[in-house]
Amino acid sequence: MKYVFFAVDRLEGSIAVLVSDKGETIDMPRVELPEGLREGAVLRVHFGAQNLPDWSSAVIDKEEEERRLREAKKLLDEMQRSDPGGDIKL
């Protein structure tokens, strides 16, 4: 079964603002999403009818969240190693 990931960008009252891996933003009612949802969480959502996300299948995927955090840290470390420091001269 195919699925897609969404990251929780922010929570605004009863709405969760989600970002797909393609960068698309979606506002979803929090009541339609798993309990324990927080900013930074990653949701795995299966595709349903008409190849659209089936929000009733959404689960928090901690392994994917940890993988993404490790990758982001690795990129930041690489950027810091290549930064010569000092002020930028234009």
PDB file of N, CA and C in Angstrom:
ATOM      1  N   MET A   1       0.846  -1.190   0.000  1.00  0.00           N
ATOM      2  CA  MET A   1       0.000   0.000   0.000  1.00  0.00           C
ATOM      3  C   MET A   1       0.885   1.244   0.000  1.00  0.00           C
ATOM      4  N   LYS A   2       0.565   2.201  -0.844  1.00  0.00           N
ATOM      5  CA  LYS A   2       1.333   3.437  -0.940  1.00  0.00           C
ATOM      6  C   LYS A   2       0.956   4.399   0.176  1.00  0.00           C
ATOM      7  N   TYR A   3       1.939   5.198   0.576  1.00  0.00           N
ATOM      8  CA  TYR A   3       1.684   6.200   1.606  1.00  0.00           C
ATOM      9  C   TYR A   3       2.530   7.439   1.322  1.00  0.00           C
ATOM     10  N   VAL A   4       2.218   8.496   2.053  1.00  0.00           N
ATOM     11  CA  VAL A   4       2.919   9.773   1.922  1.00  0.00           C
ATOM     12  C   VAL A   4       3.192  10.294   3.334  1.00  0.00           C
ATOM     13  N   PHE A   5       4.241  11.115   3.450  1.00  0.00           N
ATOM     14  CA  PHE A   5       4.578  11.704   4.742  1.00  0.00           C
ATOM     15  C   PHE A   5       4.191  13.173   4.770  1.00  0.00           C
ATOM     16  N   PHE A   6       3.757  13.628   5.942  1.00  0.00           N
ATOM     17  CA  PHE A   6       3.485  15.036   6.196  1.00  0.00           C
ATOM     18  C   PHE A   6       4.158  15.405   7.513  1.00  0.00           C
ATOM     19  N   ALA A   7       4.832  16.541   7.545  1.00  0.00           N
ATOM     20  CA  ALA A   7       5.424  17.052   8.775  1.00  0.00           C
ATOM     21  C   ALA A   7       4.482  18.098   9.359  1.00  0.00           C
ATOM     22  N   VAL A   8       4.371  18.093  10.689  1.00  0.00           N
ATOM     23  CA  VAL A   8       3.540  19.090  11.364  1.00  0.00           C
ATOM     24  C   VAL A   8       4.370  20.360  11.511  1.00  0.00           C
ATOM     25  N   ASP A   9       4.010  21.383  10.744  1.00  0.00           N
ATOM     26  CA  ASP A   9       4.728  22.654  10.779  1.00  0.00           C
ATOM     27  C   ASP A   9       4.376  23.426  12.043  1.00  0.00           C
ATOM     28  N   ARG A  10       3.080  23.516  12.311  1.00  0.00           N
ATOM     29  CA  ARG A  10       2.637  24.241  13.507  1.00  0.00           C
ATOM     30  C   ARG A  10       1.211  23.850  13.844  1.00  0.00           C
ATOM     31  N   LEU A  11       0.843  24.140  15.089  1.00  0.00           N
ATOM     32  CA  LEU A  11      -0.513  23.915  15.565  1.00  0.00           C
ATOM     33  C   LEU A  11      -1.116  25.273  15.891  1.00  0.00           C
ATOM     34  N   GLU A  12      -2.275  25.548  15.312  1.00  0.00           N
ATOM     35  CA  GLU A  12      -2.956  26.832  15.513  1.00  0.00           C
ATOM     36  C   GLU A  12      -4.357  26.545  16.023  1.00  0.00           C
ATOM     37  N   GLY A  13      -4.501  26.480  17.343  1.00  0.00           N
ATOM     38  CA  GLY A  13      -5.798  26.174  17.919  1.00  0.00           C
ATOM     39  C   GLY A  13      -6.253  24.783  17.522  1.00  0.00           C
ATOM     40  N   SER A  14      -7.378  24.700  16.835  1.00  0.00           N
ATOM     41  CA  SER A  14      -7.929  23.395  16.439  1.00  0.00           C
ATOM     42  C   SER A  14      -7.425  22.930  15.073  1.00  0.00           C
ATOM     43  N   ILE A  15      -6.466  23.668  14.497  1.00  0.00           N
ATOM     44  CA  ILE A  15      -5.940  23.351  13.161  1.00  0.00           C
ATOM     45  C   ILE A  15      -4.471  22.940  13.254  1.00  0.00           C
ATOM     46  N   ALA A  16      -4.112  21.925  12.491  1.00  0.00           N
ATOM     47  CA  ALA A  16      -2.709  21.537  12.325  1.00  0.00           C
ATOM     48  C   ALA A  16      -2.292  21.921  10.910  1.00  0.00           C
ATOM     49  N   VAL A  17      -1.196  22.640  10.797  1.00  0.00           N
ATOM     50  CA  VAL A  17      -0.674  23.022   9.493  1.00  0.00           C
ATOM     51  C   VAL A  17       0.390  21.986   9.129  1.00  0.00           C
ATOM     52  N   LEU A  18       0.120  21.231   8.061  1.00  0.00           N
ATOM     53  CA  LEU A  18       0.990  20.143   7.637  1.00  0.00           C
ATOM     54  C   LEU A  18       1.707  20.523   6.352  1.00  0.00           C
ATOM     55  N   VAL A  19       2.925  20.001   6.185  1.00  0.00           N
ATOM     56  CA  VAL A  19       3.694  20.235   4.976  1.00  0.00           C
ATOM     57  C   VAL A  19       4.051  18.880   4.382  1.00  0.00           C
ATOM     58  N   SER A  20       3.699  18.696   3.111  1.00  0.00           N
ATOM     59  CA  SER A  20       4.015  17.440   2.429  1.00  0.00           C
ATOM     60  C   SER A  20       5.479  17.443   2.008  1.00  0.00           C
ATOM     61  N   ASP A  21       5.964  16.297   1.576  1.00  0.00           N
ATOM     62  CA  ASP A  21       7.343  16.214   1.095  1.00  0.00           C
ATOM     63  C   ASP A  21       7.551  17.030  -0.170  1.00  0.00           C
ATOM     64  N   LYS A  22       6.476  17.383  -0.852  1.00  0.00           N
ATOM     65  CA  LYS A  22       6.559  18.226  -2.046  1.00  0.00           C
ATOM     66  C   LYS A  22       6.524  19.710  -1.696  1.00  0.00           C
ATOM     67  N   GLY A  23       6.377  20.025  -0.393  1.00  0.00           N
ATOM     68  CA  GLY A  23       6.350  21.412   0.049  1.00  0.00           C
ATOM     69  C   GLY A  23       4.965  22.034   0.080  1.00  0.00           C
ATOM     70  N   GLU A  24       3.930  21.236  -0.204  1.00  0.00           N
ATOM     71  CA  GLU A  24       2.562  21.752  -0.184  1.00  0.00           C
ATOM     72  C   GLU A  24       2.076  21.837   1.261  1.00  0.00           C
ATOM     73  N   THR A  25       1.364  22.920   1.561  1.00  0.00           N
ATOM     74  CA  THR A  25       0.823  23.137   2.900  1.00  0.00           C
ATOM     75  C   THR A  25      -0.649  22.773   2.930  1.00  0.00           C
ATOM     76  N   ILE A  26      -1.045  22.066   3.994  1.00  0.00           N
ATOM     77  CA  ILE A  26      -2.433  21.645   4.154  1.00  0.00           C
ATOM     78  C   ILE A  26      -2.871  21.970   5.575  1.00  0.00           C
ATOM     79  N   ASP A  27      -4.022  22.593   5.724  1.00  0.00           N
ATOM     80  CA  ASP A  27      -4.616  22.834   7.042  1.00  0.00           C
ATOM     81  C   ASP A  27      -5.594  21.707   7.332  1.00  0.00           C
ATOM     82  N   MET A  28      -5.373  21.002   8.458  1.00  0.00           N
ATOM     83  CA  MET A  28      -6.244  19.885   8.831  1.00  0.00           C
ATOM     84  C   MET A  28      -6.787  20.104  10.230  1.00  0.00           C
ATOM     85  N   PRO A  29      -8.065  19.776  10.441  1.00  0.00           N
ATOM     86  CA  PRO A  29      -8.592  19.820  11.808  1.00  0.00           C
ATOM     87  C   PRO A  29      -7.845  18.808  12.679  1.00  0.00           C
ATOM     88  N   ARG A  30      -7.411  19.230  13.855  1.00  0.00           N
ATOM     89  CA  ARG A  30      -6.652  18.346  14.740  1.00  0.00           C
ATOM     90  C   ARG A  30      -7.447  17.129  15.161  1.00  0.00           C
ATOM     91  N   VAL A  31      -8.767  17.250  15.226  1.00  0.00           N
ATOM     92  CA  VAL A  31      -9.589  16.113  15.663  1.00  0.00           C
ATOM     93  C   VAL A  31      -9.535  14.958  14.664  1.00  0.00           C
ATOM     94  N   GLU A  32      -9.133  15.231  13.418  1.00  0.00           N
ATOM     95  CA  GLU A  32      -9.038  14.183  12.396  1.00  0.00           C
ATOM     96  C   GLU A  32      -7.668  13.500  12.383  1.00  0.00           C
ATOM     97  N   LEU A  33      -6.765  13.948  13.257  1.00  0.00           N
ATOM     98  CA  LEU A  33      -5.399  13.435  13.269  1.00  0.00           C
ATOM     99  C   LEU A  33      -5.136  12.689  14.582  1.00  0.00           C
ATOM    100  N   PRO A  34      -4.064  11.894  14.636  1.00  0.00           N
ATOM    101  CA  PRO A  34      -3.796  11.099  15.833  1.00  0.00           C
ATOM    102  C   PRO A  34      -3.587  11.943  17.082  1.00  0.00           C
ATOM    103  N   GLU A  35      -3.931  11.369  18.230  1.00  0.00           N
ATOM    104  CA  GLU A  35      -3.678  12.042  19.506  1.00  0.00           C
ATOM    105  C   GLU A  35      -2.180  12.104  19.745  1.00  0.00           C
ATOM    106  N   GLY A  36      -1.748  13.075  20.511  1.00  0.00           N
ATOM    107  CA  GLY A  36      -0.332  13.237  20.805  1.00  0.00           C
ATOM    108  C   GLY A  36       0.411  14.018  19.739  1.00  0.00           C
ATOM    109  N   LEU A  37      -0.317  14.585  18.803  1.00  0.00           N
ATOM    110  CA  LEU A  37       0.288  15.351  17.713  1.00  0.00           C
ATOM    111  C   LEU A  37       0.992  16.578  18.283  1.00  0.00           C
ATOM    112  N   ARG A  38       2.188  16.873  17.748  1.00  0.00           N
ATOM    113  CA  ARG A  38       2.937  18.047  18.188  1.00  0.00           C
ATOM    114  C   ARG A  38       3.719  18.603  17.005  1.00  0.00           C
ATOM    115  N   GLU A  39       4.177  19.825  17.138  1.00  0.00           N
ATOM    116  CA  GLU A  39       4.976  20.437  16.081  1.00  0.00           C
ATOM    117  C   GLU A  39       6.240  19.616  15.864  1.00  0.00           C
ATOM    118  N   GLY A  40       6.575  19.393  14.615  1.00  0.00           N
ATOM    119  CA  GLY A  40       7.754  18.613  14.277  1.00  0.00           C
ATOM    120  C   GLY A  40       7.477  17.137  14.072  1.00  0.00           C
ATOM    121  N   ALA A  41       6.302  16.672  14.472  1.00  0.00           N
ATOM    122  CA  ALA A  41       5.963  15.258  14.280  1.00  0.00           C
ATOM    123  C   ALA A  41       5.824  14.962  12.786  1.00  0.00           C
ATOM    124  N   VAL A  42       6.049  13.704  12.431  1.00  0.00           N
ATOM    125  CA  VAL A  42       5.900  13.270  11.044  1.00  0.00           C
ATOM    126  C   VAL A  42       4.756  12.259  10.989  1.00  0.00           C
ATOM    127  N   LEU A  43       3.816  12.512  10.096  1.00  0.00           N
ATOM    128  CA  LEU A  43       2.677  11.612   9.907  1.00  0.00           C
ATOM    129  C   LEU A  43       2.880  10.763   8.657  1.00  0.00           C
ATOM    130  N   ARG A  44       2.558   9.484   8.766  1.00  0.00           N
ATOM    131  CA  ARG A  44       2.526   8.592   7.603  1.00  0.00           C
ATOM    132  C   ARG A  44       1.054   8.360   7.296  1.00  0.00           C
ATOM    133  N   VAL A  45       0.659   8.678   6.075  1.00  0.00           N
ATOM    134  CA  VAL A  45      -0.749   8.608   5.673  1.00  0.00           C
ATOM    135  C   VAL A  45      -0.857   7.741   4.424  1.00  0.00           C
ATOM    136  N   HIS A  46      -1.717   6.722   4.482  1.00  0.00           N
ATOM    137  CA  HIS A  46      -1.929   5.855   3.320  1.00  0.00           C
ATOM    138  C   HIS A  46      -2.836   6.545   2.310  1.00  0.00           C
ATOM    139  N   PHE A  47      -2.662   6.169   1.054  1.00  0.00           N
ATOM    140  CA  PHE A  47      -3.539   6.677   0.007  1.00  0.00           C
ATOM    141  C   PHE A  47      -4.833   5.876   0.016  1.00  0.00           C
ATOM    142  N   GLY A  48      -5.936   6.571  -0.173  1.00  0.00           N
ATOM    143  CA  GLY A  48      -7.232   5.928  -0.234  1.00  0.00           C
ATOM    144  C   GLY A  48      -7.824   6.039  -1.628  1.00  0.00           C
ATOM    145  N   ALA A  49      -9.121   6.186  -1.661  1.00  0.00           N
ATOM    146  CA  ALA A  49      -9.850   6.304  -2.928  1.00  0.00           C
ATOM    147  C   ALA A  49      -9.347   7.513  -3.715  1.00  0.00           C
ATOM    148  N   GLN A  50      -9.346   7.381  -5.003  1.00  0.00           N
ATOM    149  CA  GLN A  50      -8.946   8.441  -5.938  1.00  0.00           C
ATOM    150  C   GLN A  50      -7.518   8.924  -5.690  1.00  0.00           C
ATOM    151  N   ASN A  51      -6.706   8.039  -5.086  1.00  0.00           N
ATOM    152  CA  ASN A  51      -5.299   8.336  -4.842  1.00  0.00           C
ATOM    153  C   ASN A  51      -5.096   9.597  -3.989  1.00  0.00           C
ATOM    154  N   LEU A  52      -5.983   9.811  -3.029  1.00  0.00           N
ATOM    155  CA  LEU A  52      -5.893  10.937  -2.097  1.00  0.00           C
ATOM    156  C   LEU A  52      -5.546  10.403  -0.714  1.00  0.00           C
ATOM    157  N   PRO A  53      -4.916  11.224   0.134  1.00  0.00           N
ATOM    158  CA  PRO A  53      -4.589  10.755   1.477  1.00  0.00           C
ATOM    159  C   PRO A  53      -5.840  10.351   2.256  1.00  0.00           C
ATOM    160  N   ASP A  54      -5.761   9.203   2.917  1.00  0.00           N
ATOM    161  CA  ASP A  54      -6.834   8.711   3.784  1.00  0.00           C
ATOM    162  C   ASP A  54      -6.460   9.128   5.206  1.00  0.00           C
ATOM    163  N   TRP A  55      -6.969  10.256   5.650  1.00  0.00           N
ATOM    164  CA  TRP A  55      -6.559  10.822   6.933  1.00  0.00           C
ATOM    165  C   TRP A  55      -6.914   9.933   8.113  1.00  0.00           C
ATOM    166  N   SER A  56      -7.881   9.042   7.951  1.00  0.00           N
ATOM    167  CA  SER A  56      -8.220   8.131   9.046  1.00  0.00           C
ATOM    168  C   SER A  56      -7.101   7.115   9.279  1.00  0.00           C
ATOM    169  N   SER A  57      -6.193   6.959   8.296  1.00  0.00           N
ATOM    170  CA  SER A  57      -5.080   6.017   8.440  1.00  0.00           C
ATOM    171  C   SER A  57      -3.824   6.684   8.991  1.00  0.00           C
ATOM    172  N   ALA A  58      -3.854   7.978   9.252  1.00  0.00           N
ATOM    173  CA  ALA A  58      -2.659   8.719   9.674  1.00  0.00           C
ATOM    174  C   ALA A  58      -2.134   8.215  11.017  1.00  0.00           C
ATOM    175  N   VAL A  59      -0.820   7.989  11.057  1.00  0.00           N
ATOM    176  CA  VAL A  59      -0.149   7.600  12.302  1.00  0.00           C
ATOM    177  C   VAL A  59       1.119   8.443  12.443  1.00  0.00           C
ATOM    178  N   ILE A  60       1.513   8.683  13.680  1.00  0.00           N
ATOM    179  CA  ILE A  60       2.759   9.384  13.943  1.00  0.00           C
ATOM    180  C   ILE A  60       3.892   8.387  13.730  1.00  0.00           C
ATOM    181  N   ASP A  61       4.843   8.739  12.866  1.00  0.00           N
ATOM    182  CA  ASP A  61       5.949   7.856  12.518  1.00  0.00           C
ATOM    183  C   ASP A  61       7.229   8.378  13.166  1.00  0.00           C
ATOM    184  N   LYS A  62       7.519   7.888  14.367  1.00  0.00           N
ATOM    185  CA  LYS A  62       8.683   8.364  15.117  1.00  0.00           C
ATOM    186  C   LYS A  62       9.998   7.992  14.439  1.00  0.00           C
ATOM    187  N   GLU A  63      10.060   6.827  13.799  1.00  0.00           N
ATOM    188  CA  GLU A  63      11.288   6.427  13.112  1.00  0.00           C
ATOM    189  C   GLU A  63      11.625   7.388  11.971  1.00  0.00           C
ATOM    190  N   GLU A  64      10.613   7.763  11.199  1.00  0.00           N
ATOM    191  CA  GLU A  64      10.839   8.708  10.091  1.00  0.00           C
ATOM    192  C   GLU A  64      11.235  10.079  10.635  1.00  0.00           C
ATOM    193  N   GLU A  65      10.606  10.492  11.724  1.00  0.00           N
ATOM    194  CA  GLU A  65      10.956  11.773  12.339  1.00  0.00           C
ATOM    195  C   GLU A  65      12.421  11.763  12.786  1.00  0.00           C
ATOM    196  N   GLU A  66      12.857  10.687  13.436  1.00  0.00           N
ATOM    197  CA  GLU A  66      14.245  10.583  13.886  1.00  0.00           C
ATOM    198  C   GLU A  66      15.208  10.560  12.698  1.00  0.00           C
ATOM    199  N   ARG A  67      14.846   9.857  11.629  1.00  0.00           N
ATOM    200  CA  ARG A  67      15.685   9.810  10.440  1.00  0.00           C
ATOM    201  C   ARG A  67      15.867  11.208   9.857  1.00  0.00           C
ATOM    202  N   ARG A  68      14.774  11.961   9.795  1.00  0.00           N
ATOM    203  CA  ARG A  68      14.839  13.320   9.247  1.00  0.00           C
ATOM    204  C   ARG A  68      15.674  14.241  10.131  1.00  0.00           C
ATOM    205  N   LEU A  69      15.560  14.076  11.442  1.00  0.00           N
ATOM    206  CA  LEU A  69      16.360  14.890  12.353  1.00  0.00           C
ATOM    207  C   LEU A  69      17.844  14.575  12.206  1.00  0.00           C
ATOM    208  N   ARG A  70      18.197  13.290  12.072  1.00  0.00           N
ATOM    209  CA  ARG A  70      19.591  12.911  11.867  1.00  0.00           C
ATOM    210  C   ARG A  70      20.140  13.513  10.570  1.00  0.00           C
ATOM    211  N   GLU A  71      19.331  13.453   9.510  1.00  0.00           N
ATOM    212  CA  GLU A  71      19.760  14.005   8.223  1.00  0.00           C
ATOM    213  C   GLU A  71      19.952  15.520   8.307  1.00  0.00           C
ATOM    214  N   ALA A  72      19.037  16.212   8.980  1.00  0.00           N
ATOM    215  CA  ALA A  72      19.156  17.671   9.127  1.00  0.00           C
ATOM    216  C   ALA A  72      20.402  18.027   9.937  1.00  0.00           C
ATOM    217  N   LYS A  73      20.670  17.274  11.008  1.00  0.00           N
ATOM    218  CA  LYS A  73      21.859  17.528  11.816  1.00  0.00           C
ATOM    219  C   LYS A  73      23.121  17.298  10.991  1.00  0.00           C
ATOM    220  N   LYS A  74      23.133  16.249  10.190  1.00  0.00           N
ATOM    221  CA  LYS A  74      24.288  15.953   9.342  1.00  0.00           C
ATOM    222  C   LYS A  74      24.552  17.110   8.368  1.00  0.00           C
ATOM    223  N   LEU A  75      23.484  17.638   7.754  1.00  0.00           N
ATOM    224  CA  LEU A  75      23.638  18.757   6.822  1.00  0.00           C
ATOM    225  C   LEU A  75      24.162  20.007   7.529  1.00  0.00           C
ATOM    226  N   LEU A  76      23.635  20.275   8.722  1.00  0.00           N
ATOM    227  CA  LEU A  76      24.110  21.440   9.482  1.00  0.00           C
ATOM    228  C   LEU A  76      25.576  21.292   9.856  1.00  0.00           C
ATOM    229  N   ASP A  77      25.967  20.088  10.279  1.00  0.00           N
ATOM    230  CA  ASP A  77      27.372  19.848  10.623  1.00  0.00           C
ATOM    231  C   ASP A  77      28.273  20.078   9.415  1.00  0.00           C
ATOM    232  N   GLU A  78      27.858  19.604   8.241  1.00  0.00           N
ATOM    233  CA  GLU A  78      28.642  19.798   7.022  1.00  0.00           C
ATOM    234  C   GLU A  78      28.761  21.281   6.677  1.00  0.00           C
ATOM    235  N   MET A  79      27.672  22.013   6.844  1.00  0.00           N
ATOM    236  CA  MET A  79      27.705  23.447   6.558  1.00  0.00           C
ATOM    237  C   MET A  79      28.638  24.175   7.525  1.00  0.00           C
ATOM    238  N   GLN A  80      28.611  23.793   8.795  1.00  0.00           N
ATOM    239  CA  GLN A  80      29.466  24.450   9.778  1.00  0.00           C
ATOM    240  C   GLN A  80      30.943  24.178   9.504  1.00  0.00           C
ATOM    241  N   ARG A  81      31.257  22.954   9.045  1.00  0.00           N
ATOM    242  CA  ARG A  81      32.662  22.622   8.755  1.00  0.00           C
ATOM    243  C   ARG A  81      33.190  23.421   7.564  1.00  0.00           C
ATOM    244  N   SER A  82      32.320  23.751   6.625  1.00  0.00           N
ATOM    245  CA  SER A  82      32.774  24.470   5.424  1.00  0.00           C
ATOM    246  C   SER A  82      32.654  25.986   5.565  1.00  0.00           C
ATOM    247  N   ASP A  83      32.139  26.458   6.690  1.00  0.00           N
ATOM    248  CA  ASP A  83      31.974  27.904   6.904  1.00  0.00           C
ATOM    249  C   ASP A  83      33.312  28.502   7.319  1.00  0.00           C
ATOM    250  N   PRO A  84      33.843  29.455   6.537  1.00  0.00           N
ATOM    251  CA  PRO A  84      35.124  30.050   6.892  1.00  0.00           C
ATOM    252  C   PRO A  84      35.032  31.005   8.086  1.00  0.00           C
ATOM    253  N   GLY A  85      33.828  31.364   8.481  1.00  0.00           N
ATOM    254  CA  GLY A  85      33.650  32.284   9.595  1.00  0.00           C
ATOM    255  C   GLY A  85      33.888  33.717   9.172  1.00  0.00           C
ATOM    256  N   GLY A  86      33.739  34.616  10.099  1.00  0.00           N
ATOM    257  CA  GLY A  86      33.991  36.013   9.805  1.00  0.00           C
ATOM    258  C   GLY A  86      32.789  36.680   9.151  1.00  0.00           C
ATOM    259  N   ASP A  87      32.975  37.963   8.861  1.00  0.00           N
ATOM    260  CA  ASP A  87      31.903  38.744   8.260  1.00  0.00           C
ATOM    261  C   ASP A  87      31.858  38.505   6.751  1.00  0.00           C
ATOM    262  N   ILE A  88      30.691  38.702   6.192  1.00  0.00           N
ATOM    263  CA  ILE A  88      30.516  38.607   4.752  1.00  0.00           C
ATOM    264  C   ILE A  88      30.884  39.963   4.152  1.00  0.00           C
ATOM    265  N   LYS A  89      31.749  39.962   3.163  1.00  0.00           N
ATOM    266  CA  LYS A  89      32.159  41.204   2.486  1.00  0.00           C
ATOM    267  C   LYS A  89      31.514  41.220   1.115  1.00  0.00           C
ATOM    268  N   LEU A  90      30.807  42.291   0.848  1.00  0.00           N
ATOM    269  CA  LEU A  90      30.153  42.446  -0.446  1.00  0.00           C
ATOM    270  C   LEU A  90      30.952  43.310  -1.383  1.00  0.00           C
TER     271      LEU A  90
END
